[in-house]
Structure formats: C-alpha cells, structure tokens
Amino acid sequence: ADETSDEINSHAHTGMRKPRIQRNKAESDVLNSNSGPVWTRAYNKNNFRFDDPTVSCRALSETLDVLNVDRMVIGHNVQRRLVPQVQCGGRLLLMDVGMSKEMYDADPVALEIRRTDGCQQELRFIGESSVRVVT
C-alpha cells in the first residue's frame, strides 16, 4: 500500500514510543521490515551484505522527485572502504562507515551541509584524513 510520508512518519513516531511487541503491523513494517524506510538496501547495495556494487539512481531520482528533495543521506549500509560514498551525481550520500565497536570500530565521520552562494550547497565530510568537499 502506498502511504504518504506523513503517514509513514506517524507510524514511526507512534511505534518508537512502544515496546516492539506492542507495535501494530504498520508500525512494525516502518521500523523493522527489511524493505521499510529504516532498513532498506534499495538505494545502495555497495556494502558488506551484497556483492552487487550497483546503485539504483533511477529509483533514487523517482523517490527524491516524489519527496521534492535534492538528496538522500542514508546509514545502515556499511561501506566497503569504511568511508562515506557519494553516488548518483551527489544525490545519494552513504554515511555508514562502520564506526560502532560492534561493527568495525572505524573512525567516526560527520557530514556538514553548508549553504554557500545563494542556494548552492557545500557538503563536507569531517573526520577523514582530510576534509572532503562536494558541491
């Protein structure tokens, strides 16, 4: 079933306030399903769980257009090189670098988004050996 982003956010908000066993199906689907917005791997398969390095830029573009946003930042997709990746012409930022001790204990990385001249944006990855800027 197609739901609006407001409906999905409502399910997530309500479900996060409940113990997992008390969540209804819609809340569980949003928060726990492998195909839900929290755990989906639909946009990035270039992580340790998959051998296919392709990214569905077309699916990403369709989603961004529907949501009327410029880009998507995702986690829960640990990157092979343990550094953030930028794909689909800068529209997809893959930020999971495996920094938790339970994963790979990699160095933490932060994303800073700054507005520069007018409506231009500068994306800075802070915490790598140097600051990487993507415009």
mmCIF file with all atom_site columns, C-alpha atoms in Angstrom:
data_model
loop_
_atom_site.group_PDB
_atom_site.id
_atom_site.type_symbol
_atom_site.label_atom_id
_atom_site.label_alt_id
_atom_site.label_comp_id
_atom_site.label_asym_id
_atom_site.label_entity_id
_atom_site.label_seq_id
_atom_site.pdbx_PDB_ins_code
_atom_site.Cartn_x
_atom_site.Cartn_y
_atom_site.Cartn_z
_atom_site.occupancy
_atom_site.B_iso_or_equiv
_atom_site.pdbx_formal_charge
_atom_site.auth_seq_id
_atom_site.auth_comp_id
_atom_site.auth_asym_id
_atom_site.auth_atom_id
_atom_site.pdbx_PDB_model_num
ATOM 1   C CA . ALA A 1 1   ? 0.000  0.000  0.000   1.00 0.00 ? 1   ALA A CA 1
ATOM 2   C CA . ASP A 1 2   ? 1.274  3.440  -0.868  1.00 0.00 ? 2   ASP A CA 1
ATOM 3   C CA . GLU A 1 3   ? 1.392  5.758  2.098   1.00 0.00 ? 3   GLU A CA 1
ATOM 4   C CA . THR A 1 4   ? 2.286  9.410  2.359   1.00 0.00 ? 4   THR A CA 1
ATOM 5   C CA . SER A 1 5   ? 5.449  10.489 4.128   1.00 0.00 ? 5   SER A CA 1
ATOM 6   C CA . ASP A 1 6   ? 3.248  11.972 6.879   1.00 0.00 ? 6   ASP A CA 1
ATOM 7   C CA . GLU A 1 7   ? 1.611  8.570  7.436   1.00 0.00 ? 7   GLU A CA 1
ATOM 8   C CA . ILE A 1 8   ? 4.982  6.801  7.490   1.00 0.00 ? 8   ILE A CA 1
ATOM 9   C CA . ASN A 1 9   ? 6.347  9.365  9.960   1.00 0.00 ? 9   ASN A CA 1
ATOM 10  C CA . SER A 1 10  ? 3.261  8.930  12.137  1.00 0.00 ? 10  SER A CA 1
ATOM 11  C CA . HIS A 1 11  ? 3.726  5.137  12.240  1.00 0.00 ? 11  HIS A CA 1
ATOM 12  C CA . ALA A 1 12  ? 7.405  5.593  13.135  1.00 0.00 ? 12  ALA A CA 1
ATOM 13  C CA . HIS A 1 13  ? 6.664  8.196  15.814  1.00 0.00 ? 13  HIS A CA 1
ATOM 14  C CA . THR A 1 14  ? 3.952  6.100  17.429  1.00 0.00 ? 14  THR A CA 1
ATOM 15  C CA . GLY A 1 15  ? 5.857  2.831  17.109  1.00 0.00 ? 15  GLY A CA 1
ATOM 16  C CA . MET A 1 16  ? 9.048  4.182  18.660  1.00 0.00 ? 16  MET A CA 1
ATOM 17  C CA . ARG A 1 17  ? 7.120  5.018  21.821  1.00 0.00 ? 17  ARG A CA 1
ATOM 18  C CA . LYS A 1 18  ? 6.042  1.397  22.295  1.00 0.00 ? 18  LYS A CA 1
ATOM 19  C CA . PRO A 1 19  ? 7.886  -1.796 23.168  1.00 0.00 ? 19  PRO A CA 1
ATOM 20  C CA . ARG A 1 20  ? 8.470  -3.793 19.979  1.00 0.00 ? 20  ARG A CA 1
ATOM 21  C CA . ILE A 1 21  ? 5.925  -6.487 20.915  1.00 0.00 ? 21  ILE A CA 1
ATOM 22  C CA . GLN A 1 22  ? 3.159  -3.868 21.280  1.00 0.00 ? 22  GLN A CA 1
ATOM 23  C CA . ARG A 1 23  ? 3.576  -2.296 17.833  1.00 0.00 ? 23  ARG A CA 1
ATOM 24  C CA . ASN A 1 24  ? 0.876  -2.811 15.235  1.00 0.00 ? 24  ASN A CA 1
ATOM 25  C CA . LYS A 1 25  ? 1.716  -4.109 11.740  1.00 0.00 ? 25  LYS A CA 1
ATOM 26  C CA . ALA A 1 26  ? 2.092  -0.665 10.128  1.00 0.00 ? 26  ALA A CA 1
ATOM 27  C CA . GLU A 1 27  ? 4.439  0.495  12.895  1.00 0.00 ? 27  GLU A CA 1
ATOM 28  C CA . SER A 1 28  ? 6.490  -2.703 12.706  1.00 0.00 ? 28  SER A CA 1
ATOM 29  C CA . ASP A 1 29  ? 6.687  -2.520 8.913   1.00 0.00 ? 29  ASP A CA 1
ATOM 30  C CA . VAL A 1 30  ? 8.070  1.025  9.045   1.00 0.00 ? 30  VAL A CA 1
ATOM 31  C CA . LEU A 1 31  ? 10.546 0.386  11.852  1.00 0.00 ? 31  LEU A CA 1
ATOM 32  C CA . ASN A 1 32  ? 11.594 -3.250 11.430  1.00 0.00 ? 32  ASN A CA 1
ATOM 33  C CA . SER A 1 33  ? 10.912 -4.511 7.910   1.00 0.00 ? 33  SER A CA 1
ATOM 34  C CA . ASN A 1 34  ? 13.915 -5.150 5.652   1.00 0.00 ? 34  ASN A CA 1
ATOM 35  C CA . SER A 1 35  ? 12.029 -3.290 2.934   1.00 0.00 ? 35  SER A CA 1
ATOM 36  C CA . GLY A 1 36  ? 10.918 -0.426 5.196   1.00 0.00 ? 36  GLY A CA 1
ATOM 37  C CA . PRO A 1 37  ? 12.494 3.037  5.186   1.00 0.00 ? 37  PRO A CA 1
ATOM 38  C CA . VAL A 1 38  ? 14.821 2.356  8.127   1.00 0.00 ? 38  VAL A CA 1
ATOM 39  C CA . TRP A 1 39  ? 16.437 -0.863 6.897   1.00 0.00 ? 39  TRP A CA 1
ATOM 40  C CA . THR A 1 40  ? 16.011 -0.843 3.119   1.00 0.00 ? 40  THR A CA 1
ATOM 41  C CA . ARG A 1 41  ? 19.026 -1.522 0.937   1.00 0.00 ? 41  ARG A CA 1
ATOM 42  C CA . ALA A 1 42  ? 17.158 -0.456 -2.202  1.00 0.00 ? 42  ALA A CA 1
ATOM 43  C CA . TYR A 1 43  ? 19.389 2.510  -2.993  1.00 0.00 ? 43  TYR A CA 1
ATOM 44  C CA . ASN A 1 44  ? 22.793 1.111  -2.100  1.00 0.00 ? 44  ASN A CA 1
ATOM 45  C CA . LYS A 1 45  ? 23.947 -2.426 -2.470  1.00 0.00 ? 45  LYS A CA 1
ATOM 46  C CA . ASN A 1 46  ? 27.652 -1.489 -2.261  1.00 0.00 ? 46  ASN A CA 1
ATOM 47  C CA . ASN A 1 47  ? 28.063 -2.677 1.303   1.00 0.00 ? 47  ASN A CA 1
ATOM 48  C CA . PHE A 1 48  ? 29.248 -5.755 3.142   1.00 0.00 ? 48  PHE A CA 1
ATOM 49  C CA . ARG A 1 49  ? 25.987 -7.638 2.779   1.00 0.00 ? 49  ARG A CA 1
ATOM 50  C CA . PHE A 1 50  ? 25.922 -7.636 -1.020  1.00 0.00 ? 50  PHE A CA 1
ATOM 51  C CA . ASP A 1 51  ? 28.355 -8.317 -3.852  1.00 0.00 ? 51  ASP A CA 1
ATOM 52  C CA . ASP A 1 52  ? 26.470 -6.142 -6.348  1.00 0.00 ? 52  ASP A CA 1
ATOM 53  C CA . PRO A 1 53  ? 28.101 -2.674 -6.366  1.00 0.00 ? 53  PRO A CA 1
ATOM 54  C CA . THR A 1 54  ? 25.328 -1.010 -8.384  1.00 0.00 ? 54  THR A CA 1
ATOM 55  C CA . VAL A 1 55  ? 23.142 1.759  -7.110  1.00 0.00 ? 55  VAL A CA 1
ATOM 56  C CA . SER A 1 56  ? 19.660 2.352  -8.430  1.00 0.00 ? 56  SER A CA 1
ATOM 57  C CA . CYS A 1 57  ? 19.985 6.018  -9.380  1.00 0.00 ? 57  CYS A CA 1
ATOM 58  C CA . ARG A 1 58  ? 16.722 5.890  -11.315 1.00 0.00 ? 58  ARG A CA 1
ATOM 59  C CA . ALA A 1 59  ? 14.779 4.624  -8.274  1.00 0.00 ? 59  ALA A CA 1
ATOM 60  C CA . LEU A 1 60  ? 16.536 7.226  -6.139  1.00 0.00 ? 60  LEU A CA 1
ATOM 61  C CA . SER A 1 61  ? 15.592 10.037 -8.554  1.00 0.00 ? 61  SER A CA 1
ATOM 62  C CA . GLU A 1 62  ? 11.961 8.930  -8.570  1.00 0.00 ? 62  GLU A CA 1
ATOM 63  C CA . THR A 1 63  ? 11.863 8.925  -4.763  1.00 0.00 ? 63  THR A CA 1
ATOM 64  C CA . LEU A 1 64  ? 13.573 12.309 -4.456  1.00 0.00 ? 64  LEU A CA 1
ATOM 65  C CA . ASP A 1 65  ? 11.176 13.792 -7.016  1.00 0.00 ? 65  ASP A CA 1
ATOM 66  C CA . VAL A 1 66  ? 8.134  12.490 -5.115  1.00 0.00 ? 66  VAL A CA 1
ATOM 67  C CA . LEU A 1 67  ? 9.502  13.896 -1.849  1.00 0.00 ? 67  LEU A CA 1
ATOM 68  C CA . ASN A 1 68  ? 10.580 17.147 -3.561  1.00 0.00 ? 68  ASN A CA 1
ATOM 69  C CA . VAL A 1 69  ? 14.087 16.984 -2.089  1.00 0.00 ? 69  VAL A CA 1
ATOM 70  C CA . ASP A 1 70  ? 17.565 17.273 -3.594  1.00 0.00 ? 70  ASP A CA 1
ATOM 71  C CA . ARG A 1 71  ? 19.373 14.368 -1.988  1.00 0.00 ? 71  ARG A CA 1
ATOM 72  C CA . MET A 1 72  ? 19.167 11.452 0.405   1.00 0.00 ? 72  MET A CA 1
ATOM 73  C CA . VAL A 1 73  ? 21.546 10.656 3.249   1.00 0.00 ? 73  VAL A CA 1
ATOM 74  C CA . ILE A 1 74  ? 21.458 7.060  4.417   1.00 0.00 ? 74  ILE A CA 1
ATOM 75  C CA . GLY A 1 75  ? 23.082 4.884  7.033   1.00 0.00 ? 75  GLY A CA 1
ATOM 76  C CA . HIS A 1 76  ? 22.703 1.195  7.908   1.00 0.00 ? 76  HIS A CA 1
ATOM 77  C CA . ASN A 1 77  ? 24.696 0.409  4.743   1.00 0.00 ? 77  ASN A CA 1
ATOM 78  C CA . VAL A 1 78  ? 28.300 -0.038 5.876   1.00 0.00 ? 78  VAL A CA 1
ATOM 79  C CA . GLN A 1 79  ? 30.636 0.967  3.056   1.00 0.00 ? 79  GLN A CA 1
ATOM 80  C CA . ARG A 1 80  ? 33.360 -1.434 1.952   1.00 0.00 ? 80  ARG A CA 1
ATOM 81  C CA . ARG A 1 81  ? 36.139 1.142  2.294   1.00 0.00 ? 81  ARG A CA 1
ATOM 82  C CA . LEU A 1 82  ? 34.727 2.403  5.631   1.00 0.00 ? 82  LEU A CA 1
ATOM 83  C CA . VAL A 1 83  ? 34.485 5.954  4.275   1.00 0.00 ? 83  VAL A CA 1
ATOM 84  C CA . PRO A 1 84  ? 31.395 7.884  3.123   1.00 0.00 ? 84  PRO A CA 1
ATOM 85  C CA . GLN A 1 85  ? 30.440 7.453  -0.526  1.00 0.00 ? 85  GLN A CA 1
ATOM 86  C CA . VAL A 1 86  ? 28.774 9.949  -2.850  1.00 0.00 ? 86  VAL A CA 1
ATOM 87  C CA . GLN A 1 87  ? 26.793 8.441  -5.716  1.00 0.00 ? 87  GLN A CA 1
ATOM 88  C CA . CYS A 1 88  ? 24.171 9.337  -8.306  1.00 0.00 ? 88  CYS A CA 1
ATOM 89  C CA . GLY A 1 89  ? 25.726 12.695 -9.119  1.00 0.00 ? 89  GLY A CA 1
ATOM 90  C CA . GLY A 1 90  ? 25.844 13.788 -5.473  1.00 0.00 ? 90  GLY A CA 1
ATOM 91  C CA . ARG A 1 91  ? 22.196 12.943 -4.817  1.00 0.00 ? 91  ARG A CA 1
ATOM 92  C CA . LEU A 1 92  ? 22.969 9.913  -2.602  1.00 0.00 ? 92  LEU A CA 1
ATOM 93  C CA . LEU A 1 93  ? 25.254 10.194 0.430   1.00 0.00 ? 93  LEU A CA 1
ATOM 94  C CA . LEU A 1 94  ? 26.168 6.891  2.064   1.00 0.00 ? 94  LEU A CA 1
ATOM 95  C CA . MET A 1 95  ? 27.337 7.687  5.570   1.00 0.00 ? 95  MET A CA 1
ATOM 96  C CA . ASP A 1 96  ? 27.671 4.385  7.444   1.00 0.00 ? 96  ASP A CA 1
ATOM 97  C CA . VAL A 1 97  ? 31.402 3.891  7.962   1.00 0.00 ? 97  VAL A CA 1
ATOM 98  C CA . GLY A 1 98  ? 31.129 1.048  10.494  1.00 0.00 ? 98  GLY A CA 1
ATOM 99  C CA . MET A 1 99  ? 32.186 3.178  13.451  1.00 0.00 ? 99  MET A CA 1
ATOM 100 C CA . SER A 1 100 ? 30.389 1.217  16.166  1.00 0.00 ? 100 SER A CA 1
ATOM 101 C CA . LYS A 1 101 ? 32.616 -1.061 18.215  1.00 0.00 ? 101 LYS A CA 1
ATOM 102 C CA . GLU A 1 102 ? 30.230 -3.915 17.403  1.00 0.00 ? 102 GLU A CA 1
ATOM 103 C CA . MET A 1 103 ? 30.898 -3.459 13.681  1.00 0.00 ? 103 MET A CA 1
ATOM 104 C CA . TYR A 1 104 ? 34.368 -2.381 12.535  1.00 0.00 ? 104 TYR A CA 1
ATOM 105 C CA . ASP A 1 105 ? 35.336 0.286  15.088  1.00 0.00 ? 105 ASP A CA 1
ATOM 106 C CA . ALA A 1 106 ? 36.180 2.649  12.221  1.00 0.00 ? 106 ALA A CA 1
ATOM 107 C CA . ASP A 1 107 ? 36.866 6.328  12.783  1.00 0.00 ? 107 ASP A CA 1
ATOM 108 C CA . PRO A 1 108 ? 33.699 8.437  13.052  1.00 0.00 ? 108 PRO A CA 1
ATOM 109 C CA . VAL A 1 109 ? 32.802 10.787 10.210  1.00 0.00 ? 109 VAL A CA 1
ATOM 110 C CA . ALA A 1 110 ? 30.384 13.715 10.237  1.00 0.00 ? 110 ALA A CA 1
ATOM 111 C CA . LEU A 1 111 ? 28.528 15.351 7.370   1.00 0.00 ? 111 LEU A CA 1
ATOM 112 C CA . GLU A 1 112 ? 28.224 19.119 7.360   1.00 0.00 ? 112 GLU A CA 1
ATOM 113 C CA . ILE A 1 113 ? 25.911 20.769 4.833   1.00 0.00 ? 113 ILE A CA 1
ATOM 114 C CA . ARG A 1 114 ? 26.501 24.468 4.331   1.00 0.00 ? 114 ARG A CA 1
ATOM 115 C CA . ARG A 1 115 ? 24.654 26.931 2.170   1.00 0.00 ? 115 ARG A CA 1
ATOM 116 C CA . THR A 1 116 ? 27.136 28.904 0.096   1.00 0.00 ? 116 THR A CA 1
ATOM 117 C CA . ASP A 1 117 ? 26.395 31.455 -2.636  1.00 0.00 ? 117 ASP A CA 1
ATOM 118 C CA . GLY A 1 118 ? 22.627 31.778 -2.920  1.00 0.00 ? 118 GLY A CA 1
ATOM 119 C CA . CYS A 1 119 ? 21.101 28.315 -2.980  1.00 0.00 ? 119 CYS A CA 1
ATOM 120 C CA . GLN A 1 120 ? 24.319 26.362 -3.638  1.00 0.00 ? 120 GLN A CA 1
ATOM 121 C CA . GLN A 1 121 ? 25.234 23.775 -1.031  1.00 0.00 ? 121 GLN A CA 1
ATOM 122 C CA . GLU A 1 122 ? 28.625 22.518 0.064   1.00 0.00 ? 122 GLU A CA 1
ATOM 123 C CA . LEU A 1 123 ? 28.862 19.076 1.650   1.00 0.00 ? 123 LEU A CA 1
ATOM 124 C CA . ARG A 1 124 ? 31.845 18.462 3.896   1.00 0.00 ? 124 ARG A CA 1
ATOM 125 C CA . PHE A 1 125 ? 32.894 15.104 5.296   1.00 0.00 ? 125 PHE A CA 1
ATOM 126 C CA . ILE A 1 126 ? 34.717 15.789 8.552   1.00 0.00 ? 126 ILE A CA 1
ATOM 127 C CA . GLY A 1 127 ? 36.786 13.132 10.261  1.00 0.00 ? 127 GLY A CA 1
ATOM 128 C CA . GLU A 1 128 ? 38.525 11.542 7.324   1.00 0.00 ? 128 GLU A CA 1
ATOM 129 C CA . SER A 1 129 ? 42.273 12.120 6.959   1.00 0.00 ? 129 SER A CA 1
ATOM 130 C CA . SER A 1 130 ? 41.304 15.444 5.360   1.00 0.00 ? 130 SER A CA 1
ATOM 131 C CA . VAL A 1 131 ? 38.092 17.387 4.863   1.00 0.00 ? 131 VAL A CA 1
ATOM 132 C CA . ARG A 1 132 ? 36.453 16.345 1.584   1.00 0.00 ? 132 ARG A CA 1
ATOM 133 C CA . VAL A 1 133 ? 34.153 18.908 -0.030  1.00 0.00 ? 133 VAL A CA 1
ATOM 134 C CA . VAL A 1 134 ? 31.427 18.003 -2.527  1.00 0.00 ? 134 VAL A CA 1
ATOM 135 C CA . THR A 1 135 ? 29.425 20.747 -4.215  1.00 0.00 ? 135 THR A CA 1
#
